[in-house]
Amino acid sequence: MSLTHFDASGQAHMVDVSDKAVTAREAVAEGCVTMLPETLALAQGGAAKGDVMGVARLAGIMASKRTADLIPLCHPLPISKVSVDLVPDPALPGIRVTATVRTTGQTGVEMEALTAVSVACLTIYDMLKAAEKSMTIGSIRLVRKSGGESGDYEAYL
């Protein structure tokens, strides 16, 4: 299998999508921040910096729109929808983050969904680090995507 971001001589380049069909595309990514139960309680309403999950949601949405500025070979895309859901999970304990991104275009939005999750998780860490520096960010992955030449994808467990 050849990698699309390298030309025949191995030089990095932006993929030419000009011949690709414009289709509806969607990507869903997820990740989590694990923390002590006491830190999770702060995230759910008692943090000194305010609404941790609300700020993280907004940061994730904003980040998805700036993906092409952060990932060198990503195309700037007209994003039609971004949602970032944050769910406290006492079983982790921590917060599960899921991002859904949609566009109609010639290339997919997987990187935009992954960027939204990553930045939302980093924002949670930033806002709670005074309470706990040992939090971990992990399990960031593409859950599913639809549209485009490569077709649909759904992660297995």
C-alpha positions as protocol buffer text, in pm:
chain_id: "A"
residue {
  index: 1
  type: MET
  ca { x: 0 y: 0 z: 0 }
}
residue {
  index: 2
  type: SER
  ca { x: 135 y: 343 z: -89 }
}
residue {
  index: 3
  type: LEU
  ca { x: 94 y: 644 z: 137 }
}
residue {
  index: 4
  type: THR
  ca { x: -97 y: 927 z: -27 }
}
residue {
  index: 5
  type: HIS
  ca { x: 101 y: 1214 z: 127 }
}
residue {
  index: 6
  type: PHE
  ca { x: 427 y: 1118 z: -50 }
}
residue {
  index: 7
  type: ASP
  ca { x: 511 y: 1144 z: -419 }
}
residue {
  index: 8
  type: ALA
  ca { x: 702 y: 884 z: -624 }
}
residue {
  index: 9
  type: SER
  ca { x: 1037 y: 1018 z: -497 }
}
residue {
  index: 10
  type: GLY
  ca { x: 928 y: 1012 z: -131 }
}
residue {
  index: 11
  type: GLN
  ca { x: 872 y: 1386 z: -93 }
}
residue {
  index: 12
  type: ALA
  ca { x: 578 y: 1502 z: 118 }
}
residue {
  index: 13
  type: HIS
  ca { x: 299 y: 1674 z: -71 }
}
residue {
  index: 14
  type: MET
  ca { x: -63 y: 1776 z: -32 }
}
residue {
  index: 15
  type: VAL
  ca { x: -291 y: 1517 z: -193 }
}
residue {
  index: 16
  type: ASP
  ca { x: -459 y: 1637 z: -513 }
}
residue {
  index: 17
  type: VAL
  ca { x: -834 y: 1594 z: -458 }
}
residue {
  index: 18
  type: SER
  ca { x: -943 y: 1794 z: -763 }
}
residue {
  index: 19
  type: ASP
  ca { x: -1068 y: 1482 z: -947 }
}
residue {
  index: 20
  type: LYS
  ca { x: -1255 y: 1342 z: -647 }
}
residue {
  index: 21
  type: ALA
  ca { x: -1634 y: 1358 z: -633 }
}
residue {
  index: 22
  type: VAL
  ca { x: -1803 y: 1597 z: -393 }
}
residue {
  index: 23
  type: THR
  ca { x: -1991 y: 1380 z: -143 }
}
residue {
  index: 24
  type: ALA
  ca { x: -2143 y: 1411 z: 203 }
}
residue {
  index: 25
  type: ARG
  ca { x: -1884 y: 1302 z: 457 }
}
residue {
  index: 26
  type: GLU
  ca { x: -1893 y: 1243 z: 830 }
}
residue {
  index: 27
  type: ALA
  ca { x: -1638 y: 1133 z: 1087 }
}
residue {
  index: 28
  type: VAL
  ca { x: -1677 y: 1044 z: 1454 }
}
residue {
  index: 29
  type: ALA
  ca { x: -1381 y: 1028 z: 1692 }
}
residue {
  index: 30
  type: GLU
  ca { x: -1353 y: 959 z: 2063 }
}
residue {
  index: 31
  type: GLY
  ca { x: -1109 y: 982 z: 2350 }
}
residue {
  index: 32
  type: CYS
  ca { x: -1104 y: 1018 z: 2727 }
}
residue {
  index: 33
  type: VAL
  ca { x: -937 y: 1189 z: 3017 }
}
residue {
  index: 34
  type: THR
  ca { x: -896 y: 971 z: 3326 }
}
residue {
  index: 35
  type: MET
  ca { x: -867 y: 1130 z: 3667 }
}
residue {
  index: 36
  type: LEU
  ca { x: -932 y: 1077 z: 4035 }
}
residue {
  index: 37
  type: PRO
  ca { x: -1297 y: 1076 z: 4146 }
}
residue {
  index: 38
  type: GLU
  ca { x: -1236 y: 1400 z: 4335 }
}
residue {
  index: 39
  type: THR
  ca { x: -1112 y: 1568 z: 4018 }
}
residue {
  index: 40
  type: LEU
  ca { x: -1412 y: 1440 z: 3823 }
}
residue {
  index: 41
  type: ALA
  ca { x: -1635 y: 1599 z: 4086 }
}
residue {
  index: 42
  type: LEU
  ca { x: -1461 y: 1932 z: 4025 }
}
residue {
  index: 43
  type: ALA
  ca { x: -1514 y: 1895 z: 3651 }
}
residue {
  index: 44
  type: GLN
  ca { x: -1883 y: 1848 z: 3711 }
}
residue {
  index: 45
  type: GLY
  ca { x: -1933 y: 2182 z: 3877 }
}
residue {
  index: 46
  type: GLY
  ca { x: -1672 y: 2290 z: 4126 }
}
residue {
  index: 47
  type: ALA
  ca { x: -1367 y: 2399 z: 3927 }
}
residue {
  index: 48
  type: ALA
  ca { x: -1227 y: 2744 z: 4004 }
}
residue {
  index: 49
  type: LYS
  ca { x: -1189 y: 2823 z: 3632 }
}
residue {
  index: 50
  type: GLY
  ca { x: -1560 y: 2766 z: 3569 }
}
residue {
  index: 51
  type: ASP
  ca { x: -1752 y: 2531 z: 3339 }
}
residue {
  index: 52
  type: VAL
  ca { x: -1480 y: 2279 z: 3249 }
}
residue {
  index: 53
  type: MET
  ca { x: -1689 y: 2073 z: 3009 }
}
residue {
  index: 54
  type: GLY
  ca { x: -1850 y: 2375 z: 2843 }
}
residue {
  index: 55
  type: VAL
  ca { x: -1513 y: 2535 z: 2776 }
}
residue {
  index: 56
  type: ALA
  ca { x: -1367 y: 2203 z: 2652 }
}
residue {
  index: 57
  type: ARG
  ca { x: -1666 y: 2159 z: 2415 }
}
residue {
  index: 58
  type: LEU
  ca { x: -1609 y: 2506 z: 2268 }
}
residue {
  index: 59
  type: ALA
  ca { x: -1233 y: 2446 z: 2238 }
}
residue {
  index: 60
  type: GLY
  ca { x: -1294 y: 2120 z: 2049 }
}
residue {
  index: 61
  type: ILE
  ca { x: -1534 y: 2287 z: 1808 }
}
residue {
  index: 62
  type: MET
  ca { x: -1293 y: 2573 z: 1744 }
}
residue {
  index: 63
  type: ALA
  ca { x: -1001 y: 2333 z: 1697 }
}
residue {
  index: 64
  type: SER
  ca { x: -1183 y: 2127 z: 1435 }
}
residue {
  index: 65
  type: LYS
  ca { x: -1220 y: 2441 z: 1225 }
}
residue {
  index: 66
  type: ARG
  ca { x: -845 y: 2510 z: 1249 }
}
residue {
  index: 67
  type: THR
  ca { x: -720 y: 2160 z: 1165 }
}
residue {
  index: 68
  type: ALA
  ca { x: -559 y: 2268 z: 836 }
}
residue {
  index: 69
  type: ASP
  ca { x: -355 y: 2524 z: 1035 }
}
residue {
  index: 70
  type: LEU
  ca { x: -228 y: 2253 z: 1270 }
}
residue {
  index: 71
  type: ILE
  ca { x: -173 y: 1946 z: 1050 }
}
residue {
  index: 72
  type: PRO
  ca { x: 63 y: 2044 z: 766 }
}
residue {
  index: 73
  type: LEU
  ca { x: -92 y: 1854 z: 473 }
}
residue {
  index: 74
  type: CYS
  ca { x: -463 y: 1879 z: 562 }
}
residue {
  index: 75
  type: HIS
  ca { x: -694 y: 2060 z: 324 }
}
residue {
  index: 76
  type: PRO
  ca { x: -893 y: 2354 z: 460 }
}
residue {
  index: 77
  type: LEU
  ca { x: -1255 y: 2236 z: 453 }
}
residue {
  index: 78
  type: PRO
  ca { x: -1597 y: 2399 z: 469 }
}
residue {
  index: 79
  type: ILE
  ca { x: -1726 y: 2223 z: 779 }
}
residue {
  index: 80
  type: SER
  ca { x: -2104 y: 2206 z: 796 }
}
residue {
  index: 81
  type: LYS
  ca { x: -2139 y: 2056 z: 1146 }
}
residue {
  index: 82
  type: VAL
  ca { x: -1928 y: 1997 z: 1454 }
}
residue {
  index: 83
  type: SER
  ca { x: -2059 y: 1857 z: 1778 }
}
residue {
  index: 84
  type: VAL
  ca { x: -1846 y: 1768 z: 2078 }
}
residue {
  index: 85
  type: ASP
  ca { x: -2006 y: 1563 z: 2354 }
}
residue {
  index: 86
  type: LEU
  ca { x: -1846 y: 1526 z: 2696 }
}
residue {
  index: 87
  type: VAL
  ca { x: -1982 y: 1261 z: 2930 }
}
residue {
  index: 88
  type: PRO
  ca { x: -1863 y: 1215 z: 3288 }
}
residue {
  index: 89
  type: ASP
  ca { x: -1795 y: 846 z: 3352 }
}
residue {
  index: 90
  type: PRO
  ca { x: -1747 y: 748 z: 3717 }
}
residue {
  index: 91
  type: ALA
  ca { x: -1636 y: 399 z: 3604 }
}
residue {
  index: 92
  type: LEU
  ca { x: -1314 y: 539 z: 3446 }
}
residue {
  index: 93
  type: PRO
  ca { x: -1322 y: 769 z: 3646 }
}
residue {
  index: 94
  type: GLY
  ca { x: -1304 y: 1054 z: 3398 }
}
residue {
  index: 95
  type: ILE
  ca { x: -1464 y: 1220 z: 3100 }
}
residue {
  index: 96
  type: ARG
  ca { x: -1539 y: 1057 z: 2764 }
}
residue {
  index: 97
  type: VAL
  ca { x: -1520 y: 1293 z: 2467 }
}
residue {
  index: 98
  type: THR
  ca { x: -1685 y: 1228 z: 2130 }
}
residue {
  index: 99
  type: ALA
  ca { x: -1671 y: 1458 z: 1826 }
}
residue {
  index: 100
  type: THR
  ca { x: -1883 y: 1437 z: 1513 }
}
residue {
  index: 101
  type: VAL
  ca { x: -1783 y: 1644 z: 1208 }
}
residue {
  index: 102
  type: ARG
  ca { x: -1964 y: 1675 z: 874 }
}
residue {
  index: 103
  type: THR
  ca { x: -1888 y: 1836 z: 541 }
}
residue {
  index: 104
  type: THR
  ca { x: -1980 y: 1809 z: 177 }
}
residue {
  index: 105
  type: GLY
  ca { x: -1658 y: 1804 z: -18 }
}
residue {
  index: 106
  type: GLN
  ca { x: -1380 y: 1617 z: -194 }
}
residue {
  index: 107
  type: THR
  ca { x: -1197 y: 1491 z: 114 }
}
residue {
  index: 108
  type: GLY
  ca { x: -1294 y: 1355 z: 453 }
}
residue {
  index: 109
  type: VAL
  ca { x: -1313 y: 1508 z: 799 }
}
residue {
  index: 110
  type: GLU
  ca { x: -1139 y: 1238 z: 1003 }
}
residue {
  index: 111
  type: MET
  ca { x: -857 y: 1471 z: 1106 }
}
residue {
  index: 112
  type: GLU
  ca { x: -1105 y: 1741 z: 1207 }
}
residue {
  index: 113
  type: ALA
  ca { x: -1289 y: 1498 z: 1436 }
}
residue {
  index: 114
  type: LEU
  ca { x: -963 y: 1369 z: 1587 }
}
residue {
  index: 115
  type: THR
  ca { x: -838 y: 1725 z: 1638 }
}
residue {
  index: 116
  type: ALA
  ca { x: -1163 y: 1824 z: 1811 }
}
residue {
  index: 117
  type: VAL
  ca { x: -1131 y: 1533 z: 2055 }
}
residue {
  index: 118
  type: SER
  ca { x: -761 y: 1596 z: 2119 }
}
residue {
  index: 119
  type: VAL
  ca { x: -803 y: 1965 z: 2195 }
}
residue {
  index: 120
  type: ALA
  ca { x: -1113 y: 1908 z: 2409 }
}
residue {
  index: 121
  type: CYS
  ca { x: -914 y: 1655 z: 2615 }
}
residue {
  index: 122
  type: LEU
  ca { x: -618 y: 1893 z: 2644 }
}
residue {
  index: 123
  type: THR
  ca { x: -853 y: 2169 z: 2759 }
}
residue {
  index: 124
  type: ILE
  ca { x: -997 y: 1944 z: 3030 }
}
residue {
  index: 125
  type: TYR
  ca { x: -642 y: 1872 z: 3145 }
}
residue {
  index: 126
  type: ASP
  ca { x: -550 y: 2241 z: 3143 }
}
residue {
  index: 127
  type: MET
  ca { x: -852 y: 2345 z: 3344 }
}
residue {
  index: 128
  type: LEU
  ca { x: -807 y: 2071 z: 3606 }
}
residue {
  index: 129
  type: LYS
  ca { x: -428 y: 2040 z: 3630 }
}
residue {
  index: 130
  type: ALA
  ca { x: -415 y: 2248 z: 3948 }
}
residue {
  index: 131
  type: ALA
  ca { x: -615 y: 1972 z: 4118 }
}
residue {
  index: 132
  type: GLU
  ca { x: -441 y: 1675 z: 3955 }
}
residue {
  index: 133
  type: LYS
  ca { x: -134 y: 1663 z: 3733 }
}
residue {
  index: 134
  type: SER
  ca { x: -148 y: 1283 z: 3698 }
}
residue {
  index: 135
  type: MET
  ca { x: -457 y: 1281 z: 3471 }
}
residue {
  index: 136
  type: THR
  ca { x: -410 y: 1082 z: 3152 }
}
residue {
  index: 137
  type: ILE
  ca { x: -540 y: 1149 z: 2803 }
}
residue {
  index: 138
  type: GLY
  ca { x: -590 y: 842 z: 2592 }
}
residue {
  index: 139
  type: SER
  ca { x: -783 y: 609 z: 2366 }
}
residue {
  index: 140
  type: ILE
  ca { x: -815 y: 876 z: 2097 }
}
residue {
  index: 141
  type: ARG
  ca { x: -933 y: 706 z: 1781 }
}
residue {
  index: 142
  type: LEU
  ca { x: -1155 y: 726 z: 1477 }
}
residue {
  index: 143
  type: VAL
  ca { x: -1479 y: 546 z: 1556 }
}
residue {
  index: 144
  type: ARG
  ca { x: -1641 y: 570 z: 1214 }
}
residue {
  index: 145
  type: LYS
  ca { x: -1645 y: 762 z: 891 }
}
residue {
  index: 146
  type: SER
  ca { x: -1868 y: 773 z: 587 }
}
residue {
  index: 147
  type: GLY
  ca { x: -1842 y: 911 z: 235 }
}
residue {
  index: 148
  type: GLY
  ca { x: -1567 y: 927 z: -20 }
}
residue {
  index: 149
  type: GLU
  ca { x: -1385 y: 677 z: -240 }
}
residue {
  index: 150
  type: SER
  ca { x: -1267 y: 457 z: 45 }
}
residue {
  index: 151
  type: GLY
  ca { x: -1626 y: 407 z: 162 }
}
residue {
  index: 152
  type: ASP
  ca { x: -1754 y: 361 z: 512 }
}
residue {
  index: 153
  type: TYR
  ca { x: -1541 y: 257 z: 809 }
}
residue {
  index: 154
  type: GLU
  ca { x: -1641 y: 148 z: 1157 }
}
residue {
  index: 155
  type: ALA
  ca { x: -1388 y: 64 z: 1429 }
}
residue {
  index: 156
  type: TYR
  ca { x: -1399 y: -272 z: 1594 }
}
residue {
  index: 157
  type: LEU
  ca { x: -1376 y: -300 z: 1970 }
}
